[in-house]
């Protein structure tokens, strides 16, 4: 065996970056590698059948129905599993850290002999059954990530079972796409033990329908200790959904979950970036005022806008400890970015819709240099029409951003319009900016410009000209190639359109 494979950390690194097939081949090489590789091979299991088949008395039969595009998997236990039949289960199952019950969305399970696993509860519901089987005291993160969703987890008996998991700290639930208010009313509201959900800190509700979470915030053991809440709203019916979210849901959320430090609100979870006209919620001052009472370190709001002359003031002065601020549809001028640097010193990730216009001449570059925030890592924006800037304007913006946030990179949101010629040119320019720093440093060493001249904010003509030339040359090279593509030059998503 190669000496490198005698180092445990190296073997673990190889396993984590290789395929399962590679890990198995490594594991069967010798006993030492087996003990290192097998735990990693079983860390993440996609498809509960891989675990169930470890029990020797289990018979699995799969029948595909091409017309319905689904598969029925029948799991048959030949009587209660005896200890001698569980030897392989006891070896491999303890290594599992992440388990996806369903391997493919089209799979349906039939377990006529499920009482073999739950002899005292033979009538357990499908979803609750899996929770009871695998709901060990070590379970920390439960995600009901079924594409079709299910309200079963919201039934009183389900919440009671989940509330008994001592270390569950994150719960994620998907609502069915066609669920209604009547479905919610039929859940038969229950109560929870005061000691339920002792460790729960994060609650994520996907495809949330109108009034779909009201009763959850009537259960203090579930929501009173939350520090992270993510609500992704189903956008239909749009007007009523927004009114409920802004007037009822947010007030209840802020009042009954006062310890929230991370909040995500997505008002159109069904939209596709760049396609059609995603719904845009007009965020009210009242709702903003309620959220302002929370001590947030992370705030993400999608498909919503604030209106009024004091929007910039609100975003930069309300939460001084923000590390992540993503208000993705809010329009901000380039020169206004310095407000975020000045008043949010801990900010690491900022996502707004930056209007890519030339930087005004009156911007004080010396003042900008004194704002230097090394904590900032990502400026996320659509950056539409970025390539329309002239080279000298792009050079000034590059200098402005790189001095103010020297460790930050530009990042765009993936969109269905990224293949259009104009958009591809915009993305090319984003890459030019992100890879400009080493080129500028090389240029400085060649022409003899001391690095401190640039980093301390002295606007050096050599640097400006270098960035301008690189920008213009890149655009000149790319544009003729993109003009050959038979497609509209550029389209703008709703987020990029003026308010």
Tab-separated table of C-alpha atoms in Angstrom, residues 57-469:
chain	number	residue	atom	x	y	z
A	57	UNK	CA	-35.367	-11.366	5.740
A	58	UNK	CA	-36.517	-8.473	3.570
A	59	UNK	CA	-37.825	-9.106	0.049
A	60	UNK	CA	-38.060	-6.104	-2.288
A	61	UNK	CA	-40.046	-6.068	-5.520
A	62	UNK	CA	-40.238	-3.122	-7.928
A	63	UNK	CA	-42.933	-2.725	-10.586
A	64	UNK	CA	-42.816	0.128	-13.089
A	65	UNK	CA	-45.933	1.668	-14.607
A	66	UNK	CA	-44.821	3.551	-17.742
A	67	UNK	CA	-48.241	5.071	-18.436
A	68	UNK	CA	-48.441	6.662	-15.017
A	69	UNK	CA	-44.702	7.330	-14.951
A	70	UNK	CA	-44.222	5.919	-11.475
A	71	UNK	CA	-42.821	2.864	-9.718
A	72	UNK	CA	-44.388	0.888	-6.878
A	73	UNK	CA	-41.822	-0.674	-4.580
A	74	UNK	CA	-43.147	-3.459	-2.370
A	75	UNK	CA	-41.184	-4.168	0.812
A	76	UNK	CA	-42.014	-7.466	2.493
A	77	UNK	CA	-40.710	-8.475	5.916
A	78	UNK	CA	-40.824	-12.203	6.634
A	79	UNK	CA	-41.804	-11.818	10.264
A	80	UNK	CA	-40.150	-9.680	12.950
A	81	UNK	CA	-36.418	-9.213	12.298
A	82	UNK	CA	-34.376	-11.417	14.628
A	83	UNK	CA	-31.008	-10.354	15.990
A	84	UNK	CA	-29.100	-12.765	13.740
A	85	UNK	CA	-30.768	-11.210	10.684
A	86	UNK	CA	-29.614	-7.702	11.627
A	87	UNK	CA	-25.843	-8.247	11.657
A	88	UNK	CA	-25.211	-6.239	8.458
A	89	UNK	CA	-27.703	-3.547	9.557
A	90	UNK	CA	-25.861	-3.106	12.850
A	91	UNK	CA	-22.541	-2.736	11.040
A	92	UNK	CA	-23.489	-0.147	8.415
A	93	UNK	CA	-26.609	1.698	9.631
A	94	UNK	CA	-24.843	3.580	12.475
A	95	UNK	CA	-22.652	5.348	9.909
A	96	UNK	CA	-25.613	7.042	8.180
A	97	UNK	CA	-25.708	10.812	8.727
A	98	UNK	CA	-28.027	11.868	5.890
A	99	UNK	CA	-30.875	9.710	4.587
A	100	UNK	CA	-33.195	10.501	1.677
A	101	UNK	CA	-36.177	8.161	1.970
A	102	UNK	CA	-37.235	8.424	-1.682
A	103	UNK	CA	-34.543	7.968	-4.316
A	104	UNK	CA	-36.766	9.130	-7.186
A	105	UNK	CA	-39.839	11.348	-6.990
A	106	UNK	CA	-41.904	8.810	-8.952
A	107	UNK	CA	-41.358	6.030	-6.398
A	108	UNK	CA	-44.248	4.836	-4.230
A	109	UNK	CA	-43.842	2.401	-1.353
A	110	UNK	CA	-46.165	-0.427	-0.373
A	111	UNK	CA	-45.377	-2.108	2.941
A	112	UNK	CA	-47.979	-4.713	3.738
A	113	UNK	CA	-45.869	-6.063	6.609
A	114	UNK	CA	-44.726	-2.778	8.124
A	115	UNK	CA	-45.850	-4.051	11.540
A	116	UNK	CA	-42.585	-5.970	11.599
A	117	UNK	CA	-40.813	-2.665	12.197
A	118	UNK	CA	-43.524	-0.992	14.283
A	119	UNK	CA	-45.418	-3.835	15.988
A	120	UNK	CA	-47.196	-1.481	18.405
A	121	UNK	CA	-48.282	1.038	15.753
A	122	UNK	CA	-49.296	-0.899	12.622
A	123	UNK	CA	-51.557	1.893	11.361
A	124	UNK	CA	-48.973	4.681	11.266
A	125	UNK	CA	-49.275	7.018	8.272
A	126	UNK	CA	-46.738	6.781	5.485
A	127	UNK	CA	-44.738	9.920	6.323
A	128	UNK	CA	-45.039	9.484	10.073
A	129	UNK	CA	-44.005	5.852	9.709
A	130	UNK	CA	-40.562	6.816	8.434
A	131	UNK	CA	-40.146	9.382	11.189
A	132	UNK	CA	-40.926	6.756	13.812
A	133	UNK	CA	-38.572	4.211	12.234
A	134	UNK	CA	-35.587	6.520	11.806
A	135	UNK	CA	-36.403	9.219	14.369
A	136	UNK	CA	-33.464	8.503	16.654
A	137	UNK	CA	-32.309	10.818	19.421
A	138	UNK	CA	-29.441	11.935	17.179
A	139	UNK	CA	-31.741	13.301	14.424
A	140	UNK	CA	-31.025	17.027	13.983
A	141	UNK	CA	-32.338	18.027	10.560
A	142	UNK	CA	-35.635	16.803	9.063
A	143	UNK	CA	-36.587	17.969	5.573
A	144	UNK	CA	-39.834	16.845	3.994
A	145	UNK	CA	-38.429	17.631	0.571
A	146	UNK	CA	-41.004	15.831	-1.534
A	147	UNK	CA	-41.760	17.579	-4.800
A	148	UNK	CA	-45.471	16.992	-4.332
A	149	UNK	CA	-45.447	18.031	-0.672
A	150	UNK	CA	-47.578	16.717	2.176
A	151	UNK	CA	-49.617	18.133	5.044
A	152	UNK	CA	-49.183	14.917	7.017
A	153	UNK	CA	-46.322	16.395	9.029
A	154	UNK	CA	-48.690	19.100	10.310
A	155	UNK	CA	-51.200	16.670	11.804
A	156	UNK	CA	-51.325	16.693	15.631
A	157	UNK	CA	-49.929	13.166	15.911
A	158	UNK	CA	-47.066	14.039	13.548
A	159	UNK	CA	-46.110	17.204	15.426
A	160	UNK	CA	-46.306	15.249	18.664
A	161	UNK	CA	-43.912	12.604	17.296
A	162	UNK	CA	-41.521	15.214	15.912
A	163	UNK	CA	-41.629	17.153	19.171
A	164	UNK	CA	-40.252	14.124	21.006
A	165	UNK	CA	-36.986	14.150	19.026
A	166	UNK	CA	-34.568	15.633	21.572
A	167	UNK	CA	-31.940	16.978	19.169
A	168	UNK	CA	-34.059	18.060	16.190
A	169	UNK	CA	-32.872	21.611	15.488
A	170	UNK	CA	-34.150	22.127	11.920
A	171	UNK	CA	-37.541	21.233	10.429
A	172	UNK	CA	-38.369	21.837	6.761
A	173	UNK	CA	-41.831	21.171	5.308
A	174	UNK	CA	-43.241	21.422	1.771
A	175	UNK	CA	-46.909	22.270	1.283
A	176	UNK	CA	-48.682	20.494	-1.622
A	177	UNK	CA	-49.016	22.793	-4.668
A	178	UNK	CA	-52.821	22.480	-4.754
A	179	UNK	CA	-53.531	22.549	-1.034
A	180	UNK	CA	-56.359	24.804	0.138
A	181	UNK	CA	-57.568	26.589	3.242
A	182	UNK	CA	-59.986	23.699	3.808
A	183	UNK	CA	-57.048	21.266	3.867
A	184	UNK	CA	-55.492	23.336	6.638
A	185	UNK	CA	-58.761	23.495	8.577
A	186	UNK	CA	-59.088	19.701	8.327
A	187	UNK	CA	-55.801	19.141	10.164
A	188	UNK	CA	-57.626	19.199	13.531
A	189	UNK	CA	-55.506	21.573	15.565
A	190	UNK	CA	-53.862	19.982	18.577
A	191	UNK	CA	-51.678	21.032	21.470
A	192	UNK	CA	-48.070	20.324	22.297
A	193	UNK	CA	-46.359	19.383	25.508
A	194	UNK	CA	-44.472	22.351	27.016
A	195	UNK	CA	-41.285	20.306	26.607
A	196	UNK	CA	-41.841	19.552	22.891
A	197	UNK	CA	-39.176	20.532	20.347
A	198	UNK	CA	-36.532	21.250	23.003
A	199	UNK	CA	-33.743	21.928	20.488
A	200	UNK	CA	-35.634	23.310	17.464
A	201	UNK	CA	-34.007	26.505	16.181
A	202	UNK	CA	-34.853	26.594	12.458
A	203	UNK	CA	-38.240	26.243	10.738
A	204	UNK	CA	-38.571	26.293	6.934
A	205	UNK	CA	-41.983	26.308	5.218
A	206	UNK	CA	-41.939	25.897	1.441
A	207	UNK	CA	-44.819	26.692	-0.924
A	208	UNK	CA	-46.685	28.179	2.028
A	209	UNK	CA	-50.334	28.849	1.225
A	210	UNK	CA	-52.568	31.555	2.659
A	211	UNK	CA	-53.308	30.889	6.360
A	212	UNK	CA	-51.212	27.725	6.089
A	213	UNK	CA	-49.001	28.594	9.065
A	214	UNK	CA	-51.371	30.504	11.337
A	215	UNK	CA	-51.981	27.590	13.672
A	216	UNK	CA	-48.256	26.787	13.930
A	217	UNK	CA	-47.637	30.128	15.605
A	218	UNK	CA	-50.361	29.214	18.096
A	219	UNK	CA	-48.043	26.450	19.373
A	220	UNK	CA	-45.450	28.147	21.637
A	221	UNK	CA	-43.224	25.060	22.116
A	222	UNK	CA	-42.746	24.941	18.333
A	223	UNK	CA	-42.037	28.612	17.572
A	224	UNK	CA	-41.043	30.488	20.731
A	225	UNK	CA	-37.344	29.515	20.617
A	226	UNK	CA	-36.792	29.803	16.861
A	227	UNK	CA	-33.734	31.725	15.678
A	228	UNK	CA	-34.099	30.957	11.957
A	229	UNK	CA	-37.331	31.171	9.948
A	230	UNK	CA	-37.692	30.771	6.183
A	231	UNK	CA	-41.104	31.313	4.573
A	232	UNK	CA	-41.454	30.711	0.837
A	233	UNK	CA	-44.957	31.739	-0.179
A	234	UNK	CA	-47.064	30.190	-2.894
A	235	UNK	CA	-47.921	33.290	-4.984
A	236	UNK	CA	-51.574	32.446	-5.678
A	237	UNK	CA	-53.927	34.168	-5.195
A	238	UNK	CA	-51.364	36.934	-5.293
A	239	UNK	CA	-53.202	39.902	-3.827
A	240	UNK	CA	-54.825	37.968	-0.986
A	241	UNK	CA	-51.603	36.091	-0.284
A	242	UNK	CA	-49.625	39.307	0.122
A	243	UNK	CA	-52.244	40.907	2.350
A	244	UNK	CA	-52.263	37.866	4.608
A	245	UNK	CA	-48.458	37.684	4.755
A	246	UNK	CA	-47.959	41.392	5.463
A	247	UNK	CA	-50.945	42.025	7.744
A	248	UNK	CA	-51.269	38.746	9.627
A	249	UNK	CA	-48.325	36.385	9.220
A	250	UNK	CA	-45.440	38.813	9.757
A	251	UNK	CA	-46.985	40.455	12.870
A	252	UNK	CA	-47.630	37.044	14.433
A	253	UNK	CA	-44.142	35.870	13.464
A	254	UNK	CA	-42.380	38.855	15.033
A	255	UNK	CA	-44.510	38.748	18.187
A	256	UNK	CA	-44.299	35.031	18.955
A	257	UNK	CA	-40.777	34.290	17.693
A	258	UNK	CA	-38.872	37.229	19.190
A	259	UNK	CA	-35.443	35.583	19.051
A	260	UNK	CA	-35.236	35.330	15.268
A	261	UNK	CA	-31.821	36.388	13.987
A	262	UNK	CA	-32.078	34.907	10.479
A	263	UNK	CA	-35.188	35.584	8.379
A	264	UNK	CA	-36.002	34.679	4.774
A	265	UNK	CA	-39.209	35.786	3.017
A	266	UNK	CA	-39.785	34.761	-0.596
A	267	UNK	CA	-43.024	36.100	-2.050
A	268	UNK	CA	-43.056	34.097	-5.271
A	269	UNK	CA	-41.439	30.715	-4.741
A	270	UNK	CA	-42.914	29.492	-8.037
A	271	UNK	CA	-41.200	32.038	-10.287
A	272	UNK	CA	-38.351	31.328	-12.682
A	273	UNK	CA	-35.740	34.050	-12.928
A	274	UNK	CA	-35.953	35.812	-16.269
A	275	UNK	CA	-39.121	34.102	-17.493
A	276	UNK	CA	-42.337	36.085	-17.743
A	277	UNK	CA	-43.134	38.613	-15.054
A	278	UNK	CA	-42.522	37.247	-11.551
A	279	UNK	CA	-44.884	38.648	-8.985
A	280	UNK	CA	-43.532	41.678	-7.094
A	281	UNK	CA	-44.868	42.319	-3.605
A	282	UNK	CA	-45.041	45.924	-2.398
A	283	UNK	CA	-43.558	45.634	1.070
A	284	UNK	CA	-45.341	47.923	3.529
A	285	UNK	CA	-43.791	50.274	6.077
A	286	UNK	CA	-45.809	48.568	8.807
A	287	UNK	CA	-44.386	45.133	8.022
A	288	UNK	CA	-40.882	46.583	7.796
A	289	UNK	CA	-41.309	48.266	11.168
A	290	UNK	CA	-42.236	44.953	12.775
A	291	UNK	CA	-39.235	43.158	11.301
A	292	UNK	CA	-37.061	46.070	12.425
A	293	UNK	CA	-37.736	45.013	16.022
A	294	UNK	CA	-35.843	41.753	15.467
A	295	UNK	CA	-32.089	41.611	16.065
A	296	UNK	CA	-31.199	40.231	12.651
A	297	UNK	CA	-27.834	39.076	11.375
A	298	UNK	CA	-29.292	37.663	8.143
A	299	UNK	CA	-32.221	39.015	6.129
A	300	UNK	CA	-33.321	37.726	2.731
A	301	UNK	CA	-36.388	39.099	0.945
A	302	UNK	CA	-37.164	38.001	-2.623
A	303	UNK	CA	-39.723	39.316	-5.110
A	304	UNK	CA	-40.620	42.310	-2.951
A	305	UNK	CA	-39.777	45.998	-2.984
A	306	UNK	CA	-39.762	48.870	-0.542
A	307	UNK	CA	-40.974	52.250	-1.758
A	308	UNK	CA	-40.272	55.799	-0.620
A	309	UNK	CA	-37.359	58.223	-0.317
A	310	UNK	CA	-35.977	56.624	2.864
A	311	UNK	CA	-35.438	53.084	1.545
A	312	UNK	CA	-31.641	53.344	1.633
A	313	UNK	CA	-31.762	54.729	5.169
A	314	UNK	CA	-33.961	51.837	6.318
A	315	UNK	CA	-31.762	49.142	4.827
A	316	UNK	CA	-28.496	50.541	6.158
A	317	UNK	CA	-29.469	51.808	9.633
A	318	UNK	CA	-31.958	49.258	10.968
A	319	UNK	CA	-29.786	46.195	11.669
A	320	UNK	CA	-26.156	47.219	12.398
A	321	UNK	CA	-25.054	43.602	12.923
A	322	UNK	CA	-26.227	42.272	9.562
A	323	UNK	CA	-23.839	39.829	7.910
A	324	UNK	CA	-26.128	38.814	5.034
A	325	UNK	CA	-28.579	41.217	3.389
A	326	UNK	CA	-30.390	39.964	0.303
A	327	UNK	CA	-33.240	42.219	-0.835
A	328	UNK	CA	-32.848	41.063	-4.383
A	329	UNK	CA	-35.411	43.226	-6.206
A	330	UNK	CA	-34.513	46.491	-4.453
A	331	UNK	CA	-32.882	48.971	-6.834
A	332	UNK	CA	-29.738	50.721	-5.614
A	333	UNK	CA	-27.475	53.210	-7.402
A	334	UNK	CA	-23.787	52.362	-7.657
A	335	UNK	CA	-22.756	55.350	-5.521
A	336	UNK	CA	-25.231	54.300	-2.805
A	337	UNK	CA	-23.274	51.124	-2.105
A	338	UNK	CA	-20.940	53.127	0.117
A	339	UNK	CA	-23.821	53.534	2.595
A	340	UNK	CA	-23.836	49.768	3.130
A	341	UNK	CA	-20.079	49.793	3.678
A	342	UNK	CA	-20.308	52.671	6.152
A	343	UNK	CA	-23.220	51.549	8.319
A	344	UNK	CA	-22.998	47.742	8.030
A	345	UNK	CA	-19.390	46.994	9.011
A	346	UNK	CA	-20.010	43.240	9.518
A	347	UNK	CA	-21.665	42.729	6.135
A	348	UNK	CA	-20.326	39.733	4.195
A	349	UNK	CA	-22.970	39.253	1.492
A	350	UNK	CA	-25.075	41.963	-0.141
A	351	UNK	CA	-27.689	41.203	-2.812
A	352	UNK	CA	-29.540	44.125	-4.395
A	353	UNK	CA	-30.338	45.190	-7.950
A	354	UNK	CA	-27.526	47.636	-8.715
A	355	UNK	CA	-28.339	50.071	-11.505
A	356	UNK	CA	-25.217	49.908	-13.665
A	357	UNK	CA	-24.756	53.576	-14.510
A	358	UNK	CA	-21.488	55.554	-14.612
A	359	UNK	CA	-20.182	56.610	-11.217
A	360	UNK	CA	-20.857	60.342	-10.655
A	361	UNK	CA	-17.788	62.568	-10.781
A	362	UNK	CA	-18.545	64.053	-7.359
A	363	UNK	CA	-17.892	60.746	-5.569
A	364	UNK	CA	-15.053	61.350	-3.084
A	365	UNK	CA	-12.536	58.602	-3.803
A	366	UNK	CA	-10.376	59.431	-0.777
A	367	UNK	CA	-13.423	59.017	1.463
A	368	UNK	CA	-14.186	55.668	-0.181
A	369	UNK	CA	-10.660	54.440	0.505
A	370	UNK	CA	-11.149	55.092	4.220
A	371	UNK	CA	-14.275	52.886	4.243
A	372	UNK	CA	-12.319	49.745	3.426
A	373	UNK	CA	-14.269	46.686	4.668
A	374	UNK	CA	-12.323	43.458	4.373
A	375	UNK	CA	-15.201	41.362	5.800
A	376	UNK	CA	-17.267	41.763	2.633
A	377	UNK	CA	-17.074	38.724	0.351
A	378	UNK	CA	-19.937	38.861	-2.192
A	379	UNK	CA	-21.826	41.586	-4.036
A	380	UNK	CA	-24.756	39.842	-5.710
A	381	UNK	CA	-26.804	41.591	-8.374
A	382	UNK	CA	-28.338	41.078	-11.786
A	383	UNK	CA	-25.666	43.396	-13.258
A	384	UNK	CA	-27.789	43.812	-16.360
A	385	UNK	CA	-26.374	46.124	-19.057
A	386	UNK	CA	-22.980	45.927	-17.349
A	387	UNK	CA	-21.296	45.560	-20.734
A	388	UNK	CA	-22.927	48.779	-21.982
A	389	UNK	CA	-20.529	50.804	-19.836
A	390	UNK	CA	-17.577	52.428	-21.539
A	391	UNK	CA	-14.117	51.298	-20.485
A	392	UNK	CA	-13.334	54.400	-18.445
A	393	UNK	CA	-16.656	54.147	-16.557
A	394	UNK	CA	-16.043	50.464	-15.852
A	395	UNK	CA	-12.546	51.305	-14.588
A	396	UNK	CA	-13.911	53.825	-12.094
A	397	UNK	CA	-16.529	51.360	-10.816
A	398	UNK	CA	-13.875	48.656	-10.501
A	399	UNK	CA	-11.667	50.969	-8.472
A	400	UNK	CA	-14.616	52.109	-6.343
A	401	UNK	CA	-15.636	48.552	-5.435
A	402	UNK	CA	-12.180	47.026	-5.049
A	403	UNK	CA	-10.976	49.732	-2.679
A	404	UNK	CA	-14.162	49.782	-0.597
A	405	UNK	CA	-14.534	45.968	-0.516
A	406	UNK	CA	-11.079	44.569	-1.396
A	407	UNK	CA	-12.036	40.920	-0.783
A	408	UNK	CA	-15.437	40.951	-2.500
A	409	UNK	CA	-16.397	39.299	-5.770
A	410	UNK	CA	-19.296	40.042	-8.076
A	411	UNK	CA	-21.964	37.355	-8.342
A	412	UNK	CA	-25.057	37.109	-10.536
A	413	UNK	CA	-28.190	35.038	-10.034
A	414	UNK	CA	-28.672	32.167	-12.464
A	415	UNK	CA	-31.317	33.018	-15.017
A	416	UNK	CA	-33.071	31.480	-17.999
A	417	UNK	CA	-31.967	34.482	-20.063
A	418	UNK	CA	-28.251	33.877	-19.479
A	419	UNK	CA	-27.935	32.348	-22.958
A	420	UNK	CA	-28.958	35.563	-24.752
A	421	UNK	CA	-26.066	37.391	-26.450
A	422	UNK	CA	-26.268	40.609	-24.440
A	423	UNK	CA	-26.533	38.706	-21.191
A	424	UNK	CA	-23.535	36.572	-22.064
A	425	UNK	CA	-21.548	39.732	-22.699
A	426	UNK	CA	-22.640	41.073	-19.299
A	427	UNK	CA	-21.477	37.849	-17.635
A	428	UNK	CA	-18.185	38.020	-19.518
A	429	UNK	CA	-17.623	41.498	-18.075
A	430	UNK	CA	-18.410	40.203	-14.587
A	431	UNK	CA	-15.641	37.628	-15.023
A	432	UNK	CA	-13.288	40.341	-16.252
A	433	UNK	CA	-13.844	42.277	-13.030
A	434	UNK	CA	-13.535	39.204	-10.795
A	435	UNK	CA	-10.201	38.265	-12.383
A	436	UNK	CA	-8.830	41.778	-12.700
A	437	UNK	CA	-6.965	41.990	-9.384
A	438	UNK	CA	-4.039	39.657	-10.215
A	439	UNK	CA	-3.699	41.362	-13.611
A	440	UNK	CA	-3.579	44.788	-11.963
A	441	UNK	CA	-0.975	43.597	-9.468
A	442	UNK	CA	1.139	42.230	-12.318
A	443	UNK	CA	0.813	45.529	-14.146
A	444	UNK	CA	1.838	47.445	-11.032
A	445	UNK	CA	5.011	45.414	-10.698
A	446	UNK	CA	5.852	45.895	-14.393
A	447	UNK	CA	5.357	49.665	-14.522
A	448	UNK	CA	6.749	50.240	-11.044
A	449	UNK	CA	3.579	51.475	-9.362
A	450	UNK	CA	3.776	50.816	-5.626
A	451	UNK	CA	0.814	48.620	-4.533
A	452	UNK	CA	0.002	50.981	-1.676
A	453	UNK	CA	-0.791	53.733	-4.153
A	454	UNK	CA	-3.718	51.698	-5.395
A	455	UNK	CA	-4.853	50.031	-2.186
A	456	UNK	CA	-4.776	53.257	-0.174
A	457	UNK	CA	-7.044	55.016	-2.596
A	458	UNK	CA	-4.766	57.213	-4.712
A	459	UNK	CA	-6.403	57.068	-8.115
A	460	UNK	CA	-3.455	56.139	-10.324
A	461	UNK	CA	-3.817	56.826	-14.059
A	462	UNK	CA	-1.847	53.706	-14.949
A	463	UNK	CA	-4.291	51.447	-13.116
A	464	UNK	CA	-7.291	53.240	-14.571
A	465	UNK	CA	-5.972	52.981	-18.107
A	466	UNK	CA	-5.049	49.329	-17.670
A	467	UNK	CA	-8.538	48.346	-16.516
A	468	UNK	CA	-10.112	50.425	-19.289
A	469	UNK	CA	-7.979	48.768	-21.980
